[in-house]
Amino acid sequence: MIVPETHTRTPNVPRTTVVLSPADIPAEIPLYPGAVEQEPFGPKTSYAVGNVDVQTVAEFYAEQMQTLGWDLLANFPGESRYLLFEKTGVMVQIDVFPNEGVTFIWLIAYNL
């Protein structure tokens, strides 16, 4: 099932939001097939997927996360994609973007 792009406003994140360390990102978050973990970048877990279309990767996450019961809060289209999901007090931000012929995925999780 392909999920259409949605244009929503950025949710108001409560002041008590806590950024989780990469080690605390929920284990159920799927990994795009063939993704290779990169050096840590602050609170982000970073992966490279080679020369894969950003749209394809974003659609994978939109579909897989909703199948796992995550609510899609934001799905902003463009050359880079920004998706935001929420489930049981955890918010997950997934950024998908190209850089010099390689598509990258950043995962960031927050306790609400």
PDB file of N, CA and C in Angstrom:
ATOM      1  N   MET A   1       0.840  -1.165   0.000  1.00  0.00           N
ATOM      2  CA  MET A   1       0.000   0.000   0.000  1.00  0.00           C
ATOM      3  C   MET A   1       0.891   1.235   0.000  1.00  0.00           C
ATOM      4  N   ILE A   2       0.749   2.084  -0.976  1.00  0.00           N
ATOM      5  CA  ILE A   2       1.497   3.323  -1.030  1.00  0.00           C
ATOM      6  C   ILE A   2       0.701   4.400  -0.315  1.00  0.00           C
ATOM      7  N   VAL A   3       1.358   5.065   0.600  1.00  0.00           N
ATOM      8  CA  VAL A   3       0.710   6.111   1.383  1.00  0.00           C
ATOM      9  C   VAL A   3       0.944   7.441   0.677  1.00  0.00           C
ATOM     10  N   PRO A   4      -0.125   8.181   0.395  1.00  0.00           N
ATOM     11  CA  PRO A   4       0.062   9.470  -0.287  1.00  0.00           C
ATOM     12  C   PRO A   4       0.820  10.445   0.596  1.00  0.00           C
ATOM     13  N   GLU A   5       1.516  11.349  -0.051  1.00  0.00           N
ATOM     14  CA  GLU A   5       2.198  12.394   0.682  1.00  0.00           C
ATOM     15  C   GLU A   5       1.163  13.266   1.368  1.00  0.00           C
ATOM     16  N   THR A   6       1.478  13.673   2.568  1.00  0.00           N
ATOM     17  CA  THR A   6       0.556  14.540   3.287  1.00  0.00           C
ATOM     18  C   THR A   6       1.274  15.826   3.637  1.00  0.00           C
ATOM     19  N   HIS A   7       0.552  16.867   3.655  1.00  0.00           N
ATOM     20  CA  HIS A   7       1.089  18.163   4.050  1.00  0.00           C
ATOM     21  C   HIS A   7       0.423  18.520   5.361  1.00  0.00           C
ATOM     22  N   THR A   8       1.178  18.430   6.426  1.00  0.00           N
ATOM     23  CA  THR A   8       0.636  18.749   7.734  1.00  0.00           C
ATOM     24  C   THR A   8       1.564  19.742   8.398  1.00  0.00           C
ATOM     25  N   ARG A   9       1.068  20.387   9.417  1.00  0.00           N
ATOM     26  CA  ARG A   9       1.922  21.304  10.144  1.00  0.00           C
ATOM     27  C   ARG A   9       2.810  20.494  11.083  1.00  0.00           C
ATOM     28  N   THR A  10       3.934  21.040  11.422  1.00  0.00           N
ATOM     29  CA  THR A  10       4.825  20.370  12.355  1.00  0.00           C
ATOM     30  C   THR A  10       4.147  20.328  13.712  1.00  0.00           C
ATOM     31  N   PRO A  11       4.065  19.140  14.318  1.00  0.00           N
ATOM     32  CA  PRO A  11       3.399  19.037  15.619  1.00  0.00           C
ATOM     33  C   PRO A  11       4.130  19.843  16.682  1.00  0.00           C
ATOM     34  N   ASN A  12       3.385  20.295  17.649  1.00  0.00           N
ATOM     35  CA  ASN A  12       3.994  20.964  18.791  1.00  0.00           C
ATOM     36  C   ASN A  12       4.580  19.888  19.698  1.00  0.00           C
ATOM     37  N   VAL A  13       5.885  19.907  19.853  1.00  0.00           N
ATOM     38  CA  VAL A  13       6.544  18.919  20.690  1.00  0.00           C
ATOM     39  C   VAL A  13       6.550  19.449  22.118  1.00  0.00           C
ATOM     40  N   PRO A  14       6.021  18.650  23.070  1.00  0.00           N
ATOM     41  CA  PRO A  14       5.971  19.120  24.454  1.00  0.00           C
ATOM     42  C   PRO A  14       7.360  19.458  24.990  1.00  0.00           C
ATOM     43  N   ARG A  15       7.436  20.424  25.898  1.00  0.00           N
ATOM     44  CA  ARG A  15       8.716  20.831  26.475  1.00  0.00           C
ATOM     45  C   ARG A  15       9.392  19.691  27.235  1.00  0.00           C
ATOM     46  N   THR A  16       8.642  18.696  27.642  1.00  0.00           N
ATOM     47  CA  THR A  16       9.221  17.588  28.395  1.00  0.00           C
ATOM     48  C   THR A  16       9.776  16.501  27.484  1.00  0.00           C
ATOM     49  N   THR A  17       9.822  16.743  26.191  1.00  0.00           N
ATOM     50  CA  THR A  17      10.340  15.763  25.250  1.00  0.00           C
ATOM     51  C   THR A  17      11.823  15.512  25.523  1.00  0.00           C
ATOM     52  N   VAL A  18      12.217  14.246  25.513  1.00  0.00           N
ATOM     53  CA  VAL A  18      13.602  13.871  25.756  1.00  0.00           C
ATOM     54  C   VAL A  18      14.112  13.114  24.538  1.00  0.00           C
ATOM     55  N   VAL A  19      15.222  13.585  23.976  1.00  0.00           N
ATOM     56  CA  VAL A  19      15.819  12.892  22.838  1.00  0.00           C
ATOM     57  C   VAL A  19      16.450  11.612  23.360  1.00  0.00           C
ATOM     58  N   LEU A  20      16.125  10.501  22.727  1.00  0.00           N
ATOM     59  CA  LEU A  20      16.695   9.218  23.122  1.00  0.00           C
ATOM     60  C   LEU A  20      18.055   9.020  22.463  1.00  0.00           C
ATOM     61  N   SER A  21      18.913   8.299  23.106  1.00  0.00           N
ATOM     62  CA  SER A  21      20.199   7.976  22.490  1.00  0.00           C
ATOM     63  C   SER A  21      19.944   6.987  21.359  1.00  0.00           C
ATOM     64  N   PRO A  22      20.846   6.913  20.395  1.00  0.00           N
ATOM     65  CA  PRO A  22      20.652   5.947  19.301  1.00  0.00           C
ATOM     66  C   PRO A  22      20.428   4.522  19.798  1.00  0.00           C
ATOM     67  N   ALA A  23      21.056   4.152  20.909  1.00  0.00           N
ATOM     68  CA  ALA A  23      20.882   2.799  21.446  1.00  0.00           C
ATOM     69  C   ALA A  23      19.462   2.563  21.964  1.00  0.00           C
ATOM     70  N   ASP A  24      18.732   3.644  22.268  1.00  0.00           N
ATOM     71  CA  ASP A  24      17.383   3.514  22.818  1.00  0.00           C
ATOM     72  C   ASP A  24      16.266   3.656  21.784  1.00  0.00           C
ATOM     73  N   ILE A  25      16.623   3.795  20.514  1.00  0.00           N
ATOM     74  CA  ILE A  25      15.593   3.849  19.473  1.00  0.00           C
ATOM     75  C   ILE A  25      14.869   2.506  19.467  1.00  0.00           C
ATOM     76  N   PRO A  26      13.534   2.505  19.457  1.00  0.00           N
ATOM     77  CA  PRO A  26      12.800   1.243  19.517  1.00  0.00           C
ATOM     78  C   PRO A  26      13.295   0.225  18.476  1.00  0.00           C
ATOM     79  N   ALA A  27      13.527  -0.991  18.952  1.00  0.00           N
ATOM     80  CA  ALA A  27      14.060  -2.059  18.096  1.00  0.00           C
ATOM     81  C   ALA A  27      13.121  -2.420  16.957  1.00  0.00           C
ATOM     82  N   GLU A  28      11.836  -2.130  17.094  1.00  0.00           N
ATOM     83  CA  GLU A  28      10.891  -2.493  16.047  1.00  0.00           C
ATOM     84  C   GLU A  28      10.965  -1.600  14.806  1.00  0.00           C
ATOM     85  N   ILE A  29      11.715  -0.503  14.880  1.00  0.00           N
ATOM     86  CA  ILE A  29      11.831   0.385  13.719  1.00  0.00           C
ATOM     87  C   ILE A  29      12.524  -0.399  12.611  1.00  0.00           C
ATOM     88  N   PRO A  30      11.882  -0.538  11.456  1.00  0.00           N
ATOM     89  CA  PRO A  30      12.492  -1.337  10.384  1.00  0.00           C
ATOM     90  C   PRO A  30      13.705  -0.638   9.785  1.00  0.00           C
ATOM     91  N   LEU A  31      14.578  -1.427   9.229  1.00  0.00           N
ATOM     92  CA  LEU A  31      15.751  -0.896   8.554  1.00  0.00           C
ATOM     93  C   LEU A  31      15.576  -1.130   7.062  1.00  0.00           C
ATOM     94  N   TYR A  32      15.765  -0.084   6.284  1.00  0.00           N
ATOM     95  CA  TYR A  32      15.636  -0.217   4.835  1.00  0.00           C
ATOM     96  C   TYR A  32      16.613  -1.289   4.356  1.00  0.00           C
ATOM     97  N   PRO A  33      16.153  -2.217   3.484  1.00  0.00           N
ATOM     98  CA  PRO A  33      17.022  -3.306   3.017  1.00  0.00           C
ATOM     99  C   PRO A  33      18.333  -2.776   2.421  1.00  0.00           C
ATOM    100  N   GLY A  34      19.431  -3.335   2.881  1.00  0.00           N
ATOM    101  CA  GLY A  34      20.742  -2.956   2.377  1.00  0.00           C
ATOM    102  C   GLY A  34      21.347  -1.731   3.023  1.00  0.00           C
ATOM    103  N   ALA A  35      20.652  -1.131   4.000  1.00  0.00           N
ATOM    104  CA  ALA A  35      21.172   0.064   4.667  1.00  0.00           C
ATOM    105  C   ALA A  35      22.401  -0.297   5.499  1.00  0.00           C
ATOM    106  N   VAL A  36      23.389   0.577   5.455  1.00  0.00           N
ATOM    107  CA  VAL A  36      24.638   0.377   6.193  1.00  0.00           C
ATOM    108  C   VAL A  36      24.770   1.500   7.217  1.00  0.00           C
ATOM    109  N   GLU A  37      24.951   1.124   8.483  1.00  0.00           N
ATOM    110  CA  GLU A  37      25.064   2.129   9.537  1.00  0.00           C
ATOM    111  C   GLU A  37      26.327   2.957   9.351  1.00  0.00           C
ATOM    112  N   GLN A  38      26.190   4.266   9.593  1.00  0.00           N
ATOM    113  CA  GLN A  38      27.285   5.216   9.472  1.00  0.00           C
ATOM    114  C   GLN A  38      27.754   5.635  10.861  1.00  0.00           C
ATOM    115  N   GLU A  39      28.784   6.441  10.901  1.00  0.00           N
ATOM    116  CA  GLU A  39      29.272   6.973  12.171  1.00  0.00           C
ATOM    117  C   GLU A  39      28.140   7.715  12.881  1.00  0.00           C
ATOM    118  N   PRO A  40      28.045   7.593  14.206  1.00  0.00           N
ATOM    119  CA  PRO A  40      27.014   8.333  14.937  1.00  0.00           C
ATOM    120  C   PRO A  40      27.141   9.831  14.705  1.00  0.00           C
ATOM    121  N   PHE A  41      25.987  10.493  14.680  1.00  0.00           N
ATOM    122  CA  PHE A  41      25.934  11.936  14.454  1.00  0.00           C
ATOM    123  C   PHE A  41      25.031  12.522  15.519  1.00  0.00           C
ATOM    124  N   GLY A  42      25.575  12.762  16.698  1.00  0.00           N
ATOM    125  CA  GLY A  42      24.758  13.264  17.800  1.00  0.00           C
ATOM    126  C   GLY A  42      23.706  12.248  18.177  1.00  0.00           C
ATOM    127  N   PRO A  43      22.459  12.701  18.366  1.00  0.00           N
ATOM    128  CA  PRO A  43      21.398  11.768  18.762  1.00  0.00           C
ATOM    129  C   PRO A  43      20.817  10.996  17.579  1.00  0.00           C
ATOM    130  N   LYS A  44      21.361  11.211  16.392  1.00  0.00           N
ATOM    131  CA  LYS A  44      20.827  10.557  15.196  1.00  0.00           C
ATOM    132  C   LYS A  44      21.533   9.230  14.944  1.00  0.00           C
ATOM    133  N   THR A  45      20.771   8.243  14.509  1.00  0.00           N
ATOM    134  CA  THR A  45      21.352   7.032  13.965  1.00  0.00           C
ATOM    135  C   THR A  45      21.316   7.223  12.463  1.00  0.00           C
ATOM    136  N   SER A  46      22.445   7.042  11.817  1.00  0.00           N
ATOM    137  CA  SER A  46      22.576   7.364  10.401  1.00  0.00           C
ATOM    138  C   SER A  46      22.885   6.106   9.596  1.00  0.00           C
ATOM    139  N   TYR A  47      22.195   5.994   8.449  1.00  0.00           N
ATOM    140  CA  TYR A  47      22.408   4.869   7.544  1.00  0.00           C
ATOM    141  C   TYR A  47      22.575   5.395   6.120  1.00  0.00           C
ATOM    142  N   ALA A  48      23.343   4.668   5.307  1.00  0.00           N
ATOM    143  CA  ALA A  48      23.468   4.960   3.883  1.00  0.00           C
ATOM    144  C   ALA A  48      22.868   3.791   3.122  1.00  0.00           C
ATOM    145  N   VAL A  49      22.129   4.102   2.049  1.00  0.00           N
ATOM    146  CA  VAL A  49      21.488   3.032   1.272  1.00  0.00           C
ATOM    147  C   VAL A  49      21.925   3.027  -0.184  1.00  0.00           C
ATOM    148  N   GLY A  50      22.977   3.731  -0.513  1.00  0.00           N
ATOM    149  CA  GLY A  50      23.451   3.750  -1.896  1.00  0.00           C
ATOM    150  C   GLY A  50      22.616   4.692  -2.744  1.00  0.00           C
ATOM    151  N   ASN A  51      22.620   4.449  -4.017  1.00  0.00           N
ATOM    152  CA  ASN A  51      21.912   5.312  -4.968  1.00  0.00           C
ATOM    153  C   ASN A  51      20.469   4.840  -5.122  1.00  0.00           C
ATOM    154  N   VAL A  52      19.681   5.001  -4.088  1.00  0.00           N
ATOM    155  CA  VAL A  52      18.265   4.620  -4.078  1.00  0.00           C
ATOM    156  C   VAL A  52      17.454   5.908  -4.022  1.00  0.00           C
ATOM    157  N   ASP A  53      16.387   5.977  -4.791  1.00  0.00           N
ATOM    158  CA  ASP A  53      15.535   7.161  -4.835  1.00  0.00           C
ATOM    159  C   ASP A  53      14.979   7.483  -3.443  1.00  0.00           C
ATOM    160  N   VAL A  54      15.062   8.742  -3.064  1.00  0.00           N
ATOM    161  CA  VAL A  54      14.570   9.203  -1.770  1.00  0.00           C
ATOM    162  C   VAL A  54      13.093   8.840  -1.592  1.00  0.00           C
ATOM    163  N   GLN A  55      12.308   9.026  -2.628  1.00  0.00           N
ATOM    164  CA  GLN A  55      10.874   8.714  -2.574  1.00  0.00           C
ATOM    165  C   GLN A  55      10.641   7.243  -2.221  1.00  0.00           C
ATOM    166  N   THR A  56      11.417   6.349  -2.808  1.00  0.00           N
ATOM    167  CA  THR A  56      11.279   4.911  -2.555  1.00  0.00           C
ATOM    168  C   THR A  56      11.540   4.599  -1.089  1.00  0.00           C
ATOM    169  N   VAL A  57      12.580   5.180  -0.534  1.00  0.00           N
ATOM    170  CA  VAL A  57      12.917   4.946   0.876  1.00  0.00           C
ATOM    171  C   VAL A  57      11.834   5.521   1.785  1.00  0.00           C
ATOM    172  N   ALA A  58      11.360   6.721   1.485  1.00  0.00           N
ATOM    173  CA  ALA A  58      10.308   7.350   2.298  1.00  0.00           C
ATOM    174  C   ALA A  58       9.022   6.534   2.266  1.00  0.00           C
ATOM    175  N   GLU A  59       8.654   6.018   1.098  1.00  0.00           N
ATOM    176  CA  GLU A  59       7.450   5.180   0.991  1.00  0.00           C
ATOM    177  C   GLU A  59       7.604   3.904   1.807  1.00  0.00           C
ATOM    178  N   PHE A  60       8.796   3.320   1.809  1.00  0.00           N
ATOM    179  CA  PHE A  60       9.066   2.130   2.623  1.00  0.00           C
ATOM    180  C   PHE A  60       8.755   2.426   4.085  1.00  0.00           C
ATOM    181  N   TYR A  61       9.299   3.533   4.592  1.00  0.00           N
ATOM    182  CA  TYR A  61       9.085   3.860   6.006  1.00  0.00           C
ATOM    183  C   TYR A  61       7.636   4.225   6.304  1.00  0.00           C
ATOM    184  N   ALA A  62       6.989   4.969   5.430  1.00  0.00           N
ATOM    185  CA  ALA A  62       5.586   5.328   5.652  1.00  0.00           C
ATOM    186  C   ALA A  62       4.725   4.067   5.756  1.00  0.00           C
ATOM    187  N   GLU A  63       4.954   3.125   4.880  1.00  0.00           N
ATOM    188  CA  GLU A  63       4.160   1.888   4.880  1.00  0.00           C
ATOM    189  C   GLU A  63       4.503   0.985   6.061  1.00  0.00           C
ATOM    190  N   GLN A  64       5.787   0.731   6.270  1.00  0.00           N
ATOM    191  CA  GLN A  64       6.205  -0.194   7.322  1.00  0.00           C
ATOM    192  C   GLN A  64       5.863   0.307   8.721  1.00  0.00           C
ATOM    193  N   MET A  65       6.077   1.569   8.970  1.00  0.00           N
ATOM    194  CA  MET A  65       5.790   2.105  10.297  1.00  0.00           C
ATOM    195  C   MET A  65       4.296   2.050  10.612  1.00  0.00           C
ATOM    196  N   GLN A  66       3.463   2.396   9.646  1.00  0.00           N
ATOM    197  CA  GLN A  66       2.016   2.334   9.881  1.00  0.00           C
ATOM    198  C   GLN A  66       1.560   0.895  10.057  1.00  0.00           C
ATOM    199  N   THR A  67       2.155  -0.033   9.349  1.00  0.00           N
ATOM    200  CA  THR A  67       1.831  -1.453   9.517  1.00  0.00           C
ATOM    201  C   THR A  67       2.148  -1.903  10.941  1.00  0.00           C
ATOM    202  N   LEU A  68       3.191  -1.335  11.531  1.00  0.00           N
ATOM    203  CA  LEU A  68       3.589  -1.667  12.900  1.00  0.00           C
ATOM    204  C   LEU A  68       2.796  -0.892  13.954  1.00  0.00           C
ATOM    205  N   GLY A  69       1.817  -0.094  13.515  1.00  0.00           N
ATOM    206  CA  GLY A  69       0.950   0.609  14.453  1.00  0.00           C
ATOM    207  C   GLY A  69       1.386   2.014  14.818  1.00  0.00           C
ATOM    208  N   TRP A  70       2.376   2.565  14.110  1.00  0.00           N
ATOM    209  CA  TRP A  70       2.812   3.938  14.360  1.00  0.00           C
ATOM    210  C   TRP A  70       1.888   4.895  13.619  1.00  0.00           C
ATOM    211  N   ASP A  71       1.493   5.978  14.282  1.00  0.00           N
ATOM    212  CA  ASP A  71       0.661   7.001  13.653  1.00  0.00           C
ATOM    213  C   ASP A  71       1.560   7.959  12.881  1.00  0.00           C
ATOM    214  N   LEU A  72       1.222   8.202  11.618  1.00  0.00           N
ATOM    215  CA  LEU A  72       1.962   9.141  10.790  1.00  0.00           C
ATOM    216  C   LEU A  72       1.481  10.548  11.116  1.00  0.00           C
ATOM    217  N   LEU A  73       2.374  11.386  11.651  1.00  0.00           N
ATOM    218  CA  LEU A  73       2.031  12.753  12.006  1.00  0.00           C
ATOM    219  C   LEU A  73       2.392  13.741  10.912  1.00  0.00           C
ATOM    220  N   ALA A  74       3.475  13.464  10.191  1.00  0.00           N
ATOM    221  CA  ALA A  74       3.934  14.372   9.137  1.00  0.00           C
ATOM    222  C   ALA A  74       4.679  13.575   8.075  1.00  0.00           C
ATOM    223  N   ASN A  75       4.493  14.010   6.826  1.00  0.00           N
ATOM    224  CA  ASN A  75       5.171  13.386   5.687  1.00  0.00           C
ATOM    225  C   ASN A  75       5.362  14.494   4.657  1.00  0.00           C
ATOM    226  N   PHE A  76       6.496  15.183   4.759  1.00  0.00           N
ATOM    227  CA  PHE A  76       6.740  16.328   3.900  1.00  0.00           C
ATOM    228  C   PHE A  76       7.507  15.900   2.653  1.00  0.00           C
ATOM    229  N   PRO A  77       6.973  16.221   1.466  1.00  0.00           N
ATOM    230  CA  PRO A  77       7.622  15.836   0.209  1.00  0.00           C
ATOM    231  C   PRO A  77       8.755  16.791  -0.163  1.00  0.00           C
ATOM    232  N   GLY A  78       9.526  16.377  -1.128  1.00  0.00           N
ATOM    233  CA  GLY A  78      10.591  17.222  -1.646  1.00  0.00           C
ATOM    234  C   GLY A  78      11.807  16.398  -1.985  1.00  0.00           C
ATOM    235  N   GLU A  79      12.895  17.086  -2.313  1.00  0.00           N
ATOM    236  CA  GLU A  79      14.144  16.385  -2.624  1.00  0.00           C
ATOM    237  C   GLU A  79      14.605  15.584  -1.410  1.00  0.00           C
ATOM    238  N   SER A  80      14.422  16.143  -0.228  1.00  0.00           N
ATOM    239  CA  SER A  80      14.642  15.442   1.030  1.00  0.00           C
ATOM    240  C   SER A  80      13.272  15.188   1.646  1.00  0.00           C
ATOM    241  N   ARG A  81      13.149  14.110   2.393  1.00  0.00           N
ATOM    242  CA  ARG A  81      11.854  13.776   3.001  1.00  0.00           C
ATOM    243  C   ARG A  81      11.983  13.768   4.514  1.00  0.00           C
ATOM    244  N   TYR A  82      10.909  14.195   5.159  1.00  0.00           N
ATOM    245  CA  TYR A  82      10.834  14.270   6.607  1.00  0.00           C
ATOM    246  C   TYR A  82       9.544  13.579   7.014  1.00  0.00           C
ATOM    247  N   LEU A  83       9.664  12.518   7.796  1.00  0.00           N
ATOM    248  CA  LEU A  83       8.497  11.797   8.284  1.00  0.00           C
ATOM    249  C   LEU A  83       8.534  11.787   9.801  1.00  0.00           C
ATOM    250  N   LEU A  84       7.376  11.882  10.421  1.00  0.00           N
ATOM    251  CA  LEU A  84       7.283  11.905  11.868  1.00  0.00           C
ATOM    252  C   LEU A  84       6.174  10.955  12.289  1.00  0.00           C
ATOM    253  N   PHE A  85       6.494  10.074  13.232  1.00  0.00           N
ATOM    254  CA  PHE A  85       5.558   9.053  13.704  1.00  0.00           C
ATOM    255  C   PHE A  85       5.474   9.110  15.217  1.00  0.00           C
ATOM    256  N   GLU A  86       4.323   8.624  15.756  1.00  0.00           N
ATOM    257  CA  GLU A  86       4.142   8.566  17.203  1.00  0.00           C
ATOM    258  C   GLU A  86       3.433   7.276  17.568  1.00  0.00           C
ATOM    259  N   LYS A  87       3.890   6.690  18.694  1.00  0.00           N
ATOM    260  CA  LYS A  87       3.253   5.477  19.206  1.00  0.00           C
ATOM    261  C   LYS A  87       3.617   5.358  20.683  1.00  0.00           C
ATOM    262  N   THR A  88       2.626   5.184  21.507  1.00  0.00           N
ATOM    263  CA  THR A  88       2.776   4.949  22.950  1.00  0.00           C
ATOM    264  C   THR A  88       3.863   5.782  23.611  1.00  0.00           C
ATOM    265  N   GLY A  89       3.768   7.087  23.474  1.00  0.00           N
ATOM    266  CA  GLY A  89       4.675   7.983  24.163  1.00  0.00           C
ATOM    267  C   GLY A  89       6.047   8.149  23.553  1.00  0.00           C
ATOM    268  N   VAL A  90       6.236   7.618  22.357  1.00  0.00           N
ATOM    269  CA  VAL A  90       7.519   7.775  21.656  1.00  0.00           C
ATOM    270  C   VAL A  90       7.243   8.406  20.297  1.00  0.00           C
ATOM    271  N   MET A  91       8.055   9.397  19.939  1.00  0.00           N
ATOM    272  CA  MET A  91       7.977  10.009  18.618  1.00  0.00           C
ATOM    273  C   MET A  91       9.259   9.653  17.877  1.00  0.00           C
ATOM    274  N   VAL A  92       9.115   9.246  16.610  1.00  0.00           N
ATOM    275  CA  VAL A  92      10.272   8.914  15.784  1.00  0.00           C
ATOM    276  C   VAL A  92      10.270   9.821  14.560  1.00  0.00           C
ATOM    277  N   GLN A  93      11.396  10.470  14.350  1.00  0.00           N
ATOM    278  CA  GLN A  93      11.600  11.319  13.176  1.00  0.00           C
ATOM    279  C   GLN A  93      12.519  10.560  12.225  1.00  0.00           C
ATOM    280  N   ILE A  94      12.116  10.484  10.958  1.00  0.00           N
ATOM    281  CA  ILE A  94      12.930   9.829   9.937  1.00  0.00           C
ATOM    282  C   ILE A  94      13.176  10.841   8.827  1.00  0.00           C
ATOM    283  N   ASP A  95      14.436  11.174   8.633  1.00  0.00           N
ATOM    284  CA  ASP A  95      14.840  12.080   7.564  1.00  0.00           C
ATOM    285  C   ASP A  95      15.515  11.248   6.482  1.00  0.00           C
ATOM    286  N   VAL A  96      15.114  11.461   5.238  1.00  0.00           N
ATOM    287  CA  VAL A  96      15.697  10.756   4.099  1.00  0.00           C
ATOM    288  C   VAL A  96      16.171  11.822   3.128  1.00  0.00           C
ATOM    289  N   PHE A  97      17.444  11.776   2.765  1.00  0.00           N
ATOM    290  CA  PHE A  97      17.975  12.840   1.917  1.00  0.00           C
ATOM    291  C   PHE A  97      19.140  12.334   1.066  1.00  0.00           C
ATOM    292  N   PRO A  98      19.324  12.944  -0.117  1.00  0.00           N
ATOM    293  CA  PRO A  98      20.449  12.574  -0.975  1.00  0.00           C
ATOM    294  C   PRO A  98      21.671  13.439  -0.675  1.00  0.00           C
ATOM    295  N   ASN A  99      22.839  12.848  -0.899  1.00  0.00           N
ATOM    296  CA  ASN A  99      24.082  13.610  -0.763  1.00  0.00           C
ATOM    297  C   ASN A  99      25.144  12.945  -1.641  1.00  0.00           C
ATOM    298  N   GLU A 100      25.523  13.622  -2.710  1.00  0.00           N
ATOM    299  CA  GLU A 100      26.550  13.146  -3.630  1.00  0.00           C
ATOM    300  C   GLU A 100      26.282  11.727  -4.138  1.00  0.00           C
ATOM    301  N   GLY A 101      25.064  11.490  -4.585  1.00  0.00           N
ATOM    302  CA  GLY A 101      24.711  10.210  -5.189  1.00  0.00           C
ATOM    303  C   GLY A 101      24.378   9.097  -4.215  1.00  0.00           C
ATOM    304  N   VAL A 102      24.350   9.396  -2.926  1.00  0.00           N
ATOM    305  CA  VAL A 102      24.021   8.402  -1.907  1.00  0.00           C
ATOM    306  C   VAL A 102      22.815   8.907  -1.132  1.00  0.00           C
ATOM    307  N   THR A 103      21.887   8.015  -0.837  1.00  0.00           N
ATOM    308  CA  THR A 103      20.725   8.374  -0.021  1.00  0.00           C
ATOM    309  C   THR A 103      21.009   7.992   1.420  1.00  0.00           C
ATOM    310  N   PHE A 104      20.750   8.929   2.322  1.00  0.00           N
ATOM    311  CA  PHE A 104      20.975   8.713   3.749  1.00  0.00           C
ATOM    312  C   PHE A 104      19.654   8.711   4.502  1.00  0.00           C
ATOM    313  N   ILE A 105      19.640   7.997   5.606  1.00  0.00           N
ATOM    314  CA  ILE A 105      18.490   7.937   6.512  1.00  0.00           C
ATOM    315  C   ILE A 105      18.991   8.336   7.892  1.00  0.00           C
ATOM    316  N   TRP A 106      18.308   9.298   8.511  1.00  0.00           N
ATOM    317  CA  TRP A 106      18.586   9.641   9.900  1.00  0.00           C
ATOM    318  C   TRP A 106      17.367   9.268  10.724  1.00  0.00           C
ATOM    319  N   LEU A 107      17.576   8.552  11.809  1.00  0.00           N
ATOM    320  CA  LEU A 107      16.520   8.197  12.751  1.00  0.00           C
ATOM    321  C   LEU A 107      16.782   8.911  14.065  1.00  0.00           C
ATOM    322  N   ILE A 108      15.758   9.575  14.572  1.00  0.00           N
ATOM    323  CA  ILE A 108      15.841  10.252  15.859  1.00  0.00           C
ATOM    324  C   ILE A 108      14.568   9.895  16.634  1.00  0.00           C
ATOM    325  N   ALA A 109      14.708   9.506  17.885  1.00  0.00           N
ATOM    326  CA  ALA A 109      13.548   9.154  18.699  1.00  0.00           C
ATOM    327  C   ALA A 109      13.479  10.048  19.927  1.00  0.00           C
ATOM    328  N   TYR A 110      12.247  10.319  20.353  1.00  0.00           N
ATOM    329  CA  TYR A 110      11.982  11.178  21.508  1.00  0.00           C
ATOM    330  C   TYR A 110      10.974  10.490  22.417  1.00  0.00           C
ATOM    331  N   ASN A 111      11.214  10.572  23.727  1.00  0.00           N
ATOM    332  CA  ASN A 111      10.190  10.195  24.693  1.00  0.00           C
ATOM    333  C   ASN A 111       9.299  11.397  24.896  1.00  0.00           C
ATOM    334  N   LEU A 112       8.004  11.198  24.858  1.00  0.00           N
ATOM    335  CA  LEU A 112       7.080  12.309  25.081  1.00  0.00           C
ATOM    336  C   LEU A 112       6.619  12.352  26.523  1.00  0.00           C
TER     337      LEU A 112
END
